[in-house]
Short mmCIF file of C-alpha atoms in Angstrom, two decimals:
data_model
loop_
_atom_site.label_atom_id
_atom_site.label_comp_id
_atom_site.label_asym_id
_atom_site.label_seq_id
_atom_site.Cartn_x
_atom_site.Cartn_y
_atom_site.Cartn_z
CA MET R 896 -23.36 -15.53 -0.85
CA TYR R 897 -22.56 -13.53 -4.02
CA GLU R 898 -20.66 -10.58 -2.49
CA HIS R 899 -17.40 -11.57 -4.08
CA LEU R 900 -19.10 -11.41 -7.62
CA ALA R 901 -19.11 -7.95 -9.44
CA LEU R 902 -21.26 -8.01 -12.50
CA SER R 903 -21.45 -4.99 -14.96
CA ASP R 904 -24.38 -4.09 -16.84
CA ASN R 905 -22.91 -5.48 -20.25
CA GLY R 906 -22.38 -8.82 -18.84
CA PHE R 907 -18.76 -8.58 -17.91
CA LEU R 908 -18.35 -10.60 -14.49
CA PHE R 909 -15.30 -10.17 -12.09
CA ASP R 910 -14.69 -12.76 -9.35
CA THR R 911 -13.01 -10.57 -6.52
CA ARG R 912 -11.88 -13.69 -4.82
CA SER R 913 -10.19 -15.47 -7.70
CA GLY R 914 -9.33 -12.78 -9.91
CA ALA R 915 -10.98 -14.58 -12.73
CA THR R 916 -12.90 -12.59 -15.45
CA TYR R 917 -16.10 -13.83 -17.74
CA SER R 918 -18.16 -12.28 -20.87
CA LEU R 919 -21.73 -13.46 -20.11
CA SER R 920 -24.61 -13.39 -22.68
CA ARG R 921 -27.49 -11.28 -22.03
CA THR R 922 -29.43 -14.27 -20.76
CA GLY R 923 -26.67 -15.36 -18.50
CA THR R 924 -26.21 -11.89 -17.27
CA PHE R 925 -29.86 -11.62 -16.36
CA LEU R 926 -29.88 -15.13 -14.72
CA LEU R 927 -26.87 -14.29 -12.53
CA ARG R 928 -28.34 -10.88 -11.60
CA GLU R 929 -31.40 -12.91 -10.44
CA LEU R 930 -29.40 -15.03 -8.46
CA MET R 931 -27.58 -12.13 -6.86
CA ARG R 932 -30.76 -10.68 -5.95
CA GLY R 933 -31.74 -13.43 -4.07
CA THR R 934 -33.98 -15.27 -6.64
CA HIS R 935 -34.01 -19.06 -5.85
CA PRO R 936 -32.51 -21.33 -8.53
CA SER R 937 -35.94 -23.08 -8.83
CA ASP R 938 -37.70 -19.86 -9.74
CA LEU R 939 -34.98 -18.94 -12.65
CA ALA R 940 -36.98 -20.34 -15.42
CA ALA R 941 -40.29 -18.56 -14.58
CA ARG R 942 -38.18 -15.47 -14.35
CA LEU R 943 -36.82 -16.23 -17.68
CA THR R 944 -40.00 -16.91 -19.48
CA ASP R 945 -41.13 -13.33 -18.01
CA ALA R 946 -38.55 -11.50 -19.45
CA PHE R 947 -37.68 -13.23 -22.94
CA GLU R 948 -39.85 -15.03 -25.36
CA VAL R 949 -39.20 -18.37 -24.27
CA ASP R 950 -41.31 -21.44 -23.31
CA LEU R 951 -40.84 -22.80 -19.74
CA PRO R 952 -39.54 -26.31 -20.64
CA ALA R 953 -36.78 -24.51 -22.69
CA ALA R 954 -36.27 -22.02 -20.28
CA ALA R 955 -35.68 -24.84 -17.61
CA ARG R 956 -33.25 -26.52 -19.68
CA ASP R 957 -31.34 -23.41 -20.13
CA CYS R 958 -31.26 -22.61 -16.56
CA GLU R 959 -30.36 -26.02 -15.73
CA GLN R 960 -27.27 -25.91 -18.02
CA PHE R 961 -26.57 -22.33 -16.74
CA LEU R 962 -26.32 -23.36 -13.01
CA PHE R 963 -24.33 -26.40 -14.04
CA ARG R 964 -21.88 -24.18 -15.70
CA VAL R 965 -21.61 -21.64 -12.73
CA LYS R 966 -21.08 -24.58 -10.42
CA ASP R 967 -18.31 -25.92 -12.95
CA LEU R 968 -16.47 -22.47 -12.70
CA ALA R 969 -16.69 -22.82 -9.03
CA LEU R 970 -18.46 -19.47 -8.88
CA LEU R 971 -20.27 -20.48 -5.85
CA ASP R 972 -18.46 -23.27 -4.39
CA GLU R 973 -16.85 -21.36 -1.75
CA ALA R 974 -20.15 -19.18 -1.12
CA SER R 975 -20.11 -19.70 2.49
CA ASP R 976 -16.28 -19.14 2.86
CA ASP R 977 -16.68 -15.51 4.26
CA ASP R 978 -19.04 -16.52 6.94
CA ASP R 979 -16.46 -17.98 9.22
CA ASP R 980 -13.51 -15.45 8.35
CA ASP R 981 -12.66 -12.38 10.26
CA PRO R 982 -15.66 -10.19 10.14
CA GLY R 983 -13.68 -7.07 10.65
CA SER R 984 -11.91 -7.48 7.26
CA PRO R 985 -13.62 -4.82 4.79
CA ARG R 986 -13.95 -6.43 1.51
CA ALA R 987 -16.05 -4.23 -0.55
CA ALA R 988 -15.25 -4.47 -4.15
CA GLU R 989 -16.70 -2.00 -6.58
CA PRO R 990 -14.54 -2.49 -9.59
CA PHE R 991 -17.21 -0.99 -11.94
CA GLY R 992 -17.61 2.06 -10.10
CA GLY R 993 -20.48 0.85 -8.16
CA VAL R 994 -22.35 -1.27 -10.90
CA ARG R 995 -23.70 -4.44 -9.38
CA MET M 590 0.95 11.02 5.03
CA SER M 591 0.94 13.12 8.15
CA GLY M 592 0.60 16.96 8.45
CA ARG M 593 4.27 17.60 8.80
CA ASP M 594 6.33 17.96 5.60
CA ASP M 595 7.70 14.31 4.91
CA SER M 596 9.86 15.42 2.10
CA ARG M 597 12.20 17.53 4.18
CA ARG M 598 14.88 16.83 6.82
CA ALA M 599 15.23 18.88 10.09
CA ASP M 600 18.16 20.63 8.42
CA GLY M 601 15.89 21.74 5.35
CA ARG M 602 17.43 19.48 2.86
CA PRO M 603 14.83 17.04 1.11
CA LEU M 604 14.65 13.46 2.26
CA THR M 605 17.00 11.31 0.02
CA VAL M 606 16.31 7.87 -0.62
CA ALA M 607 18.59 5.44 -2.72
CA VAL M 608 17.30 2.59 -4.46
CA THR M 609 18.97 -0.04 -6.27
CA GLY M 610 17.71 -2.35 -9.21
CA LEU M 611 17.17 0.22 -12.07
CA ASN M 612 17.27 -2.31 -14.80
CA ALA M 613 13.91 -2.39 -16.92
CA THR M 614 14.03 -5.33 -19.36
CA ASP M 615 11.34 -8.08 -19.88
CA ASN M 616 12.30 -9.31 -16.56
CA PRO M 617 12.84 -5.92 -14.74
CA GLY M 618 14.13 -5.01 -11.30
CA PRO M 619 12.01 -3.64 -8.88
CA GLY M 620 13.75 -0.43 -8.63
CA VAL M 621 11.90 1.96 -11.17
CA PRO M 622 8.34 0.70 -9.44
CA VAL M 623 9.63 1.43 -6.22
CA ILE M 624 10.91 4.96 -7.05
CA ARG M 625 7.58 5.83 -8.60
CA ALA M 626 5.78 4.63 -5.50
CA ILE M 627 7.98 6.73 -3.26
CA ARG M 628 7.42 9.69 -5.83
CA ALA M 629 3.68 9.25 -5.49
CA ALA M 630 3.85 9.72 -1.76
CA CYS M 631 6.77 12.25 -1.61
CA PRO M 632 6.94 14.03 -4.93
CA ASP M 633 9.77 16.32 -3.51
CA CYS M 634 11.96 13.59 -2.37
CA ARG M 635 15.44 13.25 -3.62
CA ILE M 636 15.75 9.82 -5.36
CA VAL M 637 19.31 8.30 -5.71
CA GLY M 638 19.33 5.46 -8.33
CA LEU M 639 22.06 2.85 -7.44
CA ALA M 640 22.66 1.06 -10.80
CA TYR M 641 24.73 -1.96 -12.06
CA ASP M 642 24.93 -1.02 -15.48
CA ALA M 643 25.14 2.12 -17.40
CA LEU M 644 22.61 0.83 -19.98
CA ASP M 645 19.80 0.36 -17.28
CA PRO M 646 16.98 2.20 -18.42
CA GLY M 647 16.05 3.67 -15.10
CA ASN M 648 19.03 5.69 -15.17
CA TYR M 649 17.43 7.77 -18.00
CA MET M 650 13.80 7.65 -17.38
CA ASP M 651 12.21 11.21 -16.99
CA GLY M 652 11.10 11.70 -13.06
CA ILE M 653 12.51 8.57 -11.63
CA ALA M 654 16.21 9.21 -10.25
CA ASP M 655 17.50 12.73 -9.64
CA ASP M 656 21.14 11.23 -9.56
CA VAL M 657 22.36 7.76 -10.54
CA TRP M 658 25.85 6.12 -9.26
CA LEU M 659 27.23 3.21 -10.83
CA MET M 660 27.74 0.38 -8.19
CA PRO M 661 30.15 -2.40 -7.73
CA TYR M 662 28.66 -5.93 -8.17
CA PRO M 663 27.80 -7.81 -4.93
CA SER M 664 30.19 -10.05 -5.61
CA GLN M 665 32.80 -7.68 -4.98
CA GLY M 666 32.04 -7.90 -1.20
CA ALA M 667 30.78 -5.60 1.64
CA GLY M 668 34.10 -3.59 1.74
CA VAL M 669 33.70 -2.42 -1.62
CA LEU M 670 30.05 -1.70 -1.49
CA GLU M 671 30.60 0.33 1.98
CA GLU M 672 33.27 2.27 0.49
CA ARG M 673 31.15 3.22 -2.44
CA LEU M 674 28.13 4.21 -0.41
CA ARG M 675 30.47 6.31 2.01
CA ALA M 676 31.41 8.03 -1.27
CA ILE M 677 27.98 8.71 -2.48
CA HIS M 678 26.87 9.80 1.20
CA ALA M 679 29.70 12.42 1.39
CA THR M 680 28.11 13.94 -1.88
CA THR M 681 24.48 13.20 -1.59
CA PRO M 682 23.68 12.68 1.97
CA LEU M 683 21.18 9.52 2.24
CA ASP M 684 18.54 9.16 4.63
CA ALA M 685 17.46 5.56 3.60
CA VAL M 686 18.59 3.01 1.05
CA ILE M 687 16.00 0.35 -0.13
CA PRO M 688 17.95 -2.61 -1.93
CA THR M 689 15.45 -4.50 -4.16
CA LEU M 690 17.42 -7.32 -5.64
CA ASP M 691 17.87 -10.78 -4.11
CA SER M 692 21.64 -10.91 -5.18
CA GLU M 693 22.55 -7.80 -3.21
CA LEU M 694 20.70 -8.67 0.10
CA PRO M 695 23.39 -10.56 1.80
CA THR M 696 25.97 -7.89 1.31
CA TYR M 697 23.49 -5.05 2.47
CA LEU M 698 22.57 -7.10 5.60
CA LYS M 699 26.46 -6.82 6.48
CA LEU M 700 26.45 -3.06 6.39
CA VAL M 701 22.92 -2.38 8.42
CA ASP M 702 24.82 -1.42 11.37
CA ARG M 703 27.47 0.83 9.68
CA LEU M 704 24.82 2.27 7.70
CA ARG M 705 22.80 3.25 10.84
CA ASP M 706 26.01 4.86 12.08
CA LEU M 707 26.01 6.85 9.01
CA GLY M 708 22.26 8.13 9.50
CA ILE M 709 21.17 5.94 6.52
CA GLY M 710 18.25 3.90 7.49
CA THR M 711 17.19 0.33 5.99
CA PHE M 712 14.37 -1.79 6.78
CA LEU M 713 15.56 -5.52 5.57
CA PRO M 714 14.95 -9.00 6.72
CA THR M 715 17.72 -10.59 8.87
CA ALA M 716 20.32 -12.87 7.79
CA ASP M 717 18.53 -15.68 9.63
CA MET M 718 15.27 -14.79 7.70
CA LEU M 719 16.90 -14.56 4.45
CA ARG M 720 18.28 -18.16 5.04
CA LEU M 721 14.93 -19.39 6.02
CA ARG M 722 13.38 -18.44 2.92
CA GLY M 723 15.76 -20.34 0.79
CA LYS M 724 13.74 -22.76 -1.42
CA ASP M 725 15.77 -25.67 0.10
CA ARG M 726 14.15 -24.74 3.39
CA LEU M 727 10.49 -24.55 2.44
CA ASP M 728 10.02 -27.94 3.97
CA ALA M 729 11.42 -27.06 7.11
CA LEU M 730 9.15 -24.08 7.16
CA ARG M 731 6.27 -26.65 7.03
CA THR M 732 7.63 -28.91 9.71
CA GLU M 733 9.44 -26.37 12.07
CA LEU M 734 7.01 -23.34 12.00
CA GLY M 735 3.78 -24.87 10.67
CA VAL M 736 3.57 -22.96 7.47
CA SER M 737 1.68 -24.73 4.78
CA THR M 738 4.24 -25.31 2.06
CA PRO M 739 4.09 -28.72 -0.48
CA ARG M 740 6.09 -31.48 1.02
CA GLY M 741 9.56 -31.50 -0.41
CA VAL M 742 13.16 -32.70 -0.31
CA ALA M 743 16.44 -31.06 -1.16
CA LEU M 744 18.74 -33.31 -3.14
CA THR M 745 22.23 -32.98 -3.44
CA ASP M 746 22.89 -36.60 -4.57
CA PRO M 747 21.05 -38.14 -7.78
CA ALA M 748 21.40 -41.53 -6.14
CA ALA M 749 18.24 -40.34 -3.84
CA ILE M 750 15.82 -39.95 -6.52
CA GLY M 751 15.04 -43.61 -6.72
CA LYS M 752 13.62 -43.55 -3.21
CA LEU M 753 11.44 -40.23 -3.75
CA ASP M 754 8.15 -41.84 -4.35
CA GLU M 755 8.65 -43.27 -0.47
CA GLU M 756 8.41 -39.66 0.46
CA LEU M 757 6.45 -37.53 -2.30
CA ASP M 758 3.49 -38.31 -4.51
CA PHE M 759 4.23 -37.92 -8.23
CA PRO M 760 3.81 -35.58 -10.15
CA VAL M 761 6.58 -33.17 -8.41
CA MET M 762 7.97 -30.05 -9.33
CA VAL M 763 11.92 -30.11 -9.68
CA LYS M 764 13.43 -26.58 -8.94
CA GLY M 765 16.87 -24.86 -9.41
CA GLN M 766 18.07 -23.62 -5.99
CA PHE M 767 17.95 -19.86 -7.67
CA TYR M 768 15.64 -20.30 -10.73
CA ASP M 769 14.11 -22.69 -13.27
CA ALA M 770 11.42 -25.26 -12.47
CA ALA M 771 10.13 -28.00 -14.40
CA ILE M 772 7.20 -30.73 -13.71
CA ALA M 773 8.20 -34.28 -13.45
CA TYR M 774 6.04 -37.45 -13.66
CA SER M 775 8.67 -40.00 -12.86
CA PRO M 776 11.73 -40.57 -11.12
CA MET M 777 13.22 -40.61 -14.85
CA ASP M 778 11.85 -37.25 -15.38
CA VAL M 779 13.50 -35.77 -12.06
CA HIS M 780 16.79 -37.40 -13.09
CA ALA M 781 16.76 -35.29 -16.27
CA HIS M 782 15.98 -32.18 -14.80
CA PHE M 783 18.28 -32.73 -11.70
CA GLU M 784 21.18 -32.98 -14.06
CA ARG M 785 20.14 -29.78 -15.92
CA PHE M 786 19.60 -27.73 -12.88
CA ARG M 787 22.73 -28.92 -11.06
CA ALA M 788 24.94 -27.92 -14.01
CA LYS M 789 23.35 -24.46 -14.21
CA TRP M 790 22.58 -23.66 -10.59
CA GLY M 791 24.49 -26.26 -8.47
CA VAL M 792 22.88 -28.21 -5.73
CA PRO M 793 20.72 -28.64 -4.15
CA VAL M 794 18.17 -29.05 -6.52
CA ILE M 795 14.63 -29.05 -4.69
CA VAL M 796 11.97 -31.57 -5.28
CA GLN M 797 8.22 -30.49 -4.06
CA GLU M 798 4.94 -32.33 -4.60
CA PHE M 799 3.04 -30.43 -7.48
CA VAL M 800 -0.06 -28.55 -6.28
CA ALA M 801 -2.63 -28.01 -9.23
CA GLY M 802 -4.48 -24.86 -8.78
CA GLU M 803 -4.24 -21.19 -9.23
CA GLU M 804 -1.26 -19.08 -8.30
CA TYR M 805 -1.55 -15.93 -6.32
CA ASP M 806 1.37 -13.36 -5.86
CA VAL M 807 1.39 -11.20 -2.80
CA VAL M 808 3.60 -8.36 -1.85
CA ALA M 809 3.70 -8.08 1.80
CA LEU M 810 5.67 -5.71 4.29
CA GLY M 811 6.47 -7.26 7.46
CA ASP M 812 7.17 -5.31 10.70
CA GLY M 813 9.57 -7.95 11.98
CA GLU M 814 7.60 -8.43 15.18
CA GLY M 815 5.16 -10.87 13.43
CA GLY M 816 2.82 -8.22 12.43
CA LEU M 817 1.96 -7.36 8.61
CA VAL M 818 2.18 -3.51 7.96
CA GLY M 819 0.05 -4.32 4.67
CA SER M 820 -0.15 -6.58 1.62
CA VAL M 821 -1.66 -6.74 -1.89
CA ALA M 822 -2.70 -9.91 -3.57
CA MET M 823 -2.72 -10.35 -7.27
CA ARG M 824 -3.61 -12.83 -9.81
CA LYS M 825 -1.31 -12.78 -12.98
CA MET M 826 -3.34 -12.06 -16.31
CA GLN M 827 -0.77 -12.40 -18.73
CA LEU M 828 2.88 -13.54 -18.75
CA THR M 829 6.34 -13.16 -20.47
CA ASP M 830 7.98 -16.15 -21.89
CA LYS M 831 9.76 -16.39 -18.62
CA GLY M 832 6.69 -16.64 -16.57
CA LYS M 833 6.64 -13.26 -15.31
CA ALA M 834 3.59 -10.99 -14.81
CA TRP M 835 2.94 -8.51 -17.53
CA GLY M 836 -0.36 -7.85 -16.46
CA GLY M 837 -2.64 -8.69 -13.12
CA VAL M 838 -5.27 -7.91 -11.06
CA THR M 839 -5.72 -7.68 -7.30
CA VAL M 840 -8.16 -9.89 -5.64
CA ALA M 841 -9.68 -9.88 -2.18
CA ASP M 842 -10.00 -13.37 -0.71
CA ARG M 843 -10.18 -13.30 3.24
CA LYS M 844 -8.56 -16.89 3.34
CA LEU M 845 -5.66 -15.79 1.26
CA ASP M 846 -5.39 -12.42 3.60
CA ALA M 847 -5.56 -14.69 6.52
CA PHE M 848 -2.93 -16.92 5.39
CA VAL M 849 -0.59 -14.05 4.28
CA ARG M 850 -1.17 -12.81 7.94
CA ASP M 851 -0.67 -16.14 9.45
CA THR M 852 2.62 -16.77 7.35
CA MET M 853 4.16 -13.39 8.15
CA ALA M 854 3.59 -14.07 11.91
CA LYS M 855 5.29 -17.33 11.79
CA LEU M 856 8.21 -16.00 10.03
CA ARG M 857 8.35 -12.70 11.95
CA TRP M 858 9.34 -11.29 8.54
CA ARG M 859 10.92 -7.80 8.56
CA GLY M 860 10.76 -5.66 5.44
CA PRO M 861 9.39 -6.39 2.08
CA CYS M 862 8.64 -9.64 0.35
CA GLU M 863 6.52 -11.50 -2.36
CA LEU M 864 4.94 -14.80 -1.59
CA GLU M 865 4.06 -16.96 -4.21
CA VAL M 866 1.05 -18.75 -2.90
CA MET M 867 -1.02 -21.89 -4.63
CA LYS M 868 -4.81 -22.17 -3.90
CA ALA M 869 -5.24 -25.98 -4.67
CA SER M 870 -7.89 -27.01 -7.04
CA ASP M 871 -8.68 -30.04 -4.93
CA GLY M 872 -9.95 -27.78 -2.08
CA SER M 873 -7.07 -28.82 0.21
CA GLY M 874 -6.17 -25.18 0.74
CA LEU M 875 -3.56 -22.75 0.13
CA TYR M 876 0.29 -23.59 0.07
CA LEU M 877 3.39 -21.29 -0.10
CA ILE M 878 5.64 -22.29 -2.83
CA GLU M 879 8.25 -19.33 -2.85
CA ILE M 880 9.34 -16.25 -0.79
CA ASN M 881 11.27 -13.42 -2.57
CA PRO M 882 12.83 -11.25 0.03
CA ARG M 883 12.17 -8.08 -1.66
CA PHE M 884 9.68 -6.05 -3.51
CA PRO M 885 8.49 -7.57 -6.79
CA ALA M 886 8.60 -5.53 -10.06
CA TRP M 887 4.96 -5.44 -10.10
CA VAL M 888 4.90 -3.46 -6.66
CA TYR M 889 3.46 -0.32 -8.28
CA LEU M 890 0.15 -2.03 -8.22
CA SER M 891 0.21 -1.57 -4.46
CA VAL M 892 0.00 2.24 -5.14
CA GLY M 893 -2.88 1.74 -7.44
CA ALA M 894 -4.58 -0.38 -4.67
CA GLY M 895 -4.05 2.40 -2.08
CA ARG M 896 -1.61 0.50 -0.16
CA ASN M 897 1.94 2.23 -1.05
CA LEU M 898 4.21 -0.24 0.39
CA PRO M 899 7.56 1.10 -0.80
CA TRP M 900 6.65 4.51 1.01
CA ALA M 901 5.67 2.41 4.19
CA ALA M 902 9.15 0.85 3.81
CA VAL M 903 11.17 4.19 3.54
CA GLN M 904 8.95 5.46 6.70
CA LEU M 905 10.09 2.29 8.71
CA ALA M 906 13.58 2.68 7.51
CA LEU M 907 13.46 6.12 8.93
CA GLY M 908 12.35 4.70 12.26
CA GLU M 909 8.96 6.13 11.81
CA HIS M 910 5.62 4.31 12.92
CA VAL M 911 3.41 2.96 10.39
CA ALA M 912 -0.09 1.69 11.23
CA PRO M 913 -1.03 -1.54 9.82
CA MET M 914 -3.19 -1.11 6.55
CA PRO M 915 -6.53 -2.46 5.69
CA PRO M 916 -6.91 -5.35 3.24
CA ALA M 917 -6.62 -4.07 -0.46
CA PRO M 918 -9.60 -3.81 -2.67
CA ALA M 919 -9.99 -6.26 -5.65
CA GLY M 920 -10.33 -5.28 -9.20
CA VAL M 921 -7.19 -2.91 -9.67
CA MET M 922 -5.64 -3.81 -12.71
CA PHE M 923 -2.21 -3.23 -14.38
CA LEU M 924 -0.60 -3.81 -17.63
CA ARG M 925 3.07 -3.39 -18.02
CA HIS M 926 4.20 -2.01 -21.30
CA SER M 927 7.70 -1.08 -22.97
CA PHE M 928 8.54 1.97 -25.05
CA ASP M 929 11.72 3.32 -26.54
CA GLN M 930 13.42 5.90 -24.10
CA ILE M 931 15.26 8.67 -26.10
CA CYS M 932 18.48 8.91 -24.00
CA SER M 933 21.10 11.63 -23.73
CA LEU M 934 24.48 10.50 -24.93
CA ALA M 935 26.29 12.89 -22.74
CA ASP M 936 24.28 11.17 -19.79
CA TYR M 937 25.39 7.80 -21.07
CA SER M 938 28.81 9.24 -21.16
CA ALA M 939 28.98 10.56 -17.65
CA LEU M 940 27.80 7.27 -16.41
CA THR M 941 30.24 5.23 -18.24
CA THR M 942 33.22 7.44 -17.53
CA LEU M 943 32.49 9.04 -13.96
CA GLY M 944 30.26 6.64 -12.69
CA GLU M 945 27.67 9.22 -11.72
CA LEU M 946 24.90 11.10 -13.52
CA HIS M 947 23.03 14.22 -11.80
CA HIS M 948 19.76 15.05 -13.53
CA ALA M 949 19.10 17.96 -11.50
CA ALA M 950 22.06 19.60 -13.20
CA ALA M 951 19.79 19.36 -16.52
CA SER M 952 20.45 17.47 -19.41
CA SER M 953 18.82 17.17 -22.88
CA PRO M 954 19.36 14.86 -25.60
CA ALA M 955 22.78 15.35 -26.88
CA THR M 956 24.35 14.37 -29.95
CA ALA M 957 27.65 13.15 -30.60
CA GLU M 958 29.09 16.42 -31.35
CA GLU M 959 27.89 18.06 -27.97
CA VAL M 960 29.59 15.18 -26.21
CA ALA M 961 32.79 15.69 -27.99
CA ARG M 962 32.77 19.71 -27.09
#
């Protein structure tokens, strides 16, 4: 569901469908990478407390804001679009030389 | 490219392709990038630049045209153009010609058969297709061919503006038939833009429903039978003050790809074109807002994306088969730049006095003294 997003290690995000680019903070990069790896949104706050010195209520608030922002940017709104399209159309995008 | 030598003809001379549109201002013609694309696939091809002005920078750029000929303006008619092409062909036999400017297409279309008789290939839309892509015909594309376009009307009489809100929802885009566009929030706004565009470009003035969203530009090559040879979609990253792309990045959106395939199939487009497509922010889908019947000036991006569409157009003009290309990858970016080209005064002198310039004959930056000798 995130195949259209290319995220570099330094937090540069490229939406291959829209052509939009973003610069993410260190925690934003961490959270998006977790989502891209399949972490459920409800588990994000716990992952954040594991990786950063932050208490769970603050992490939960930050994650909520992050998810709201991601939705606001329409990064995930069309996540299922590809499912009903031509499966024979190769769309592999590796704009950072394979860094995902 | 195939295993054979694409750069040579059967008689051993180099494959020779003529390309127009060598101006390279901040609103450049597509000629220079088209030539760069051909060179990328066929370094040993001979390229003949067909220029309308001795000051077109493409005339003098290193590694662009081997020969440059000044051409009569399209307004002088097909007969004059044919005469000039015949004279060039007698000196430098041409295998194909790729016109790249909107304004010259109708004239070239009149010559397609005669050029074929001379052994000069073209791969262009038909006159009917050219009429179909007119801005005043976009609404007909929607109603007659089922292409998704914003609802619109072509106005010739300002008296009709008062009834626009019966047909269209405001805001609307008001467009000159050849150039210029402005948003209008009321019939009063439409009146003001109508008078301005009528004075500048004549009638009709086109009024279309405004589609809020992101614009994507697609360079495409159609086979004329409903098939798509290849396409590359791009989002502009920076613009000139004229709204022209000065940087962009390829995108990979399957819905956009499907839209382009579907549109090209419905139009049965033959040859190159640029589709301007709006992706509506309200989620209502994709809308075709304009078709330009030639390669865009950013077409070299197609080479960067591994889909060399100008070279494919040359092959098709030569009557060769070109297999459909897979969709282009996302994330290939271009930035345009400008620089000061040092030119030989002798070269400029040759073009202005003789109307032709042959780089193969070797030229170096010449001074006024050398020109006078």
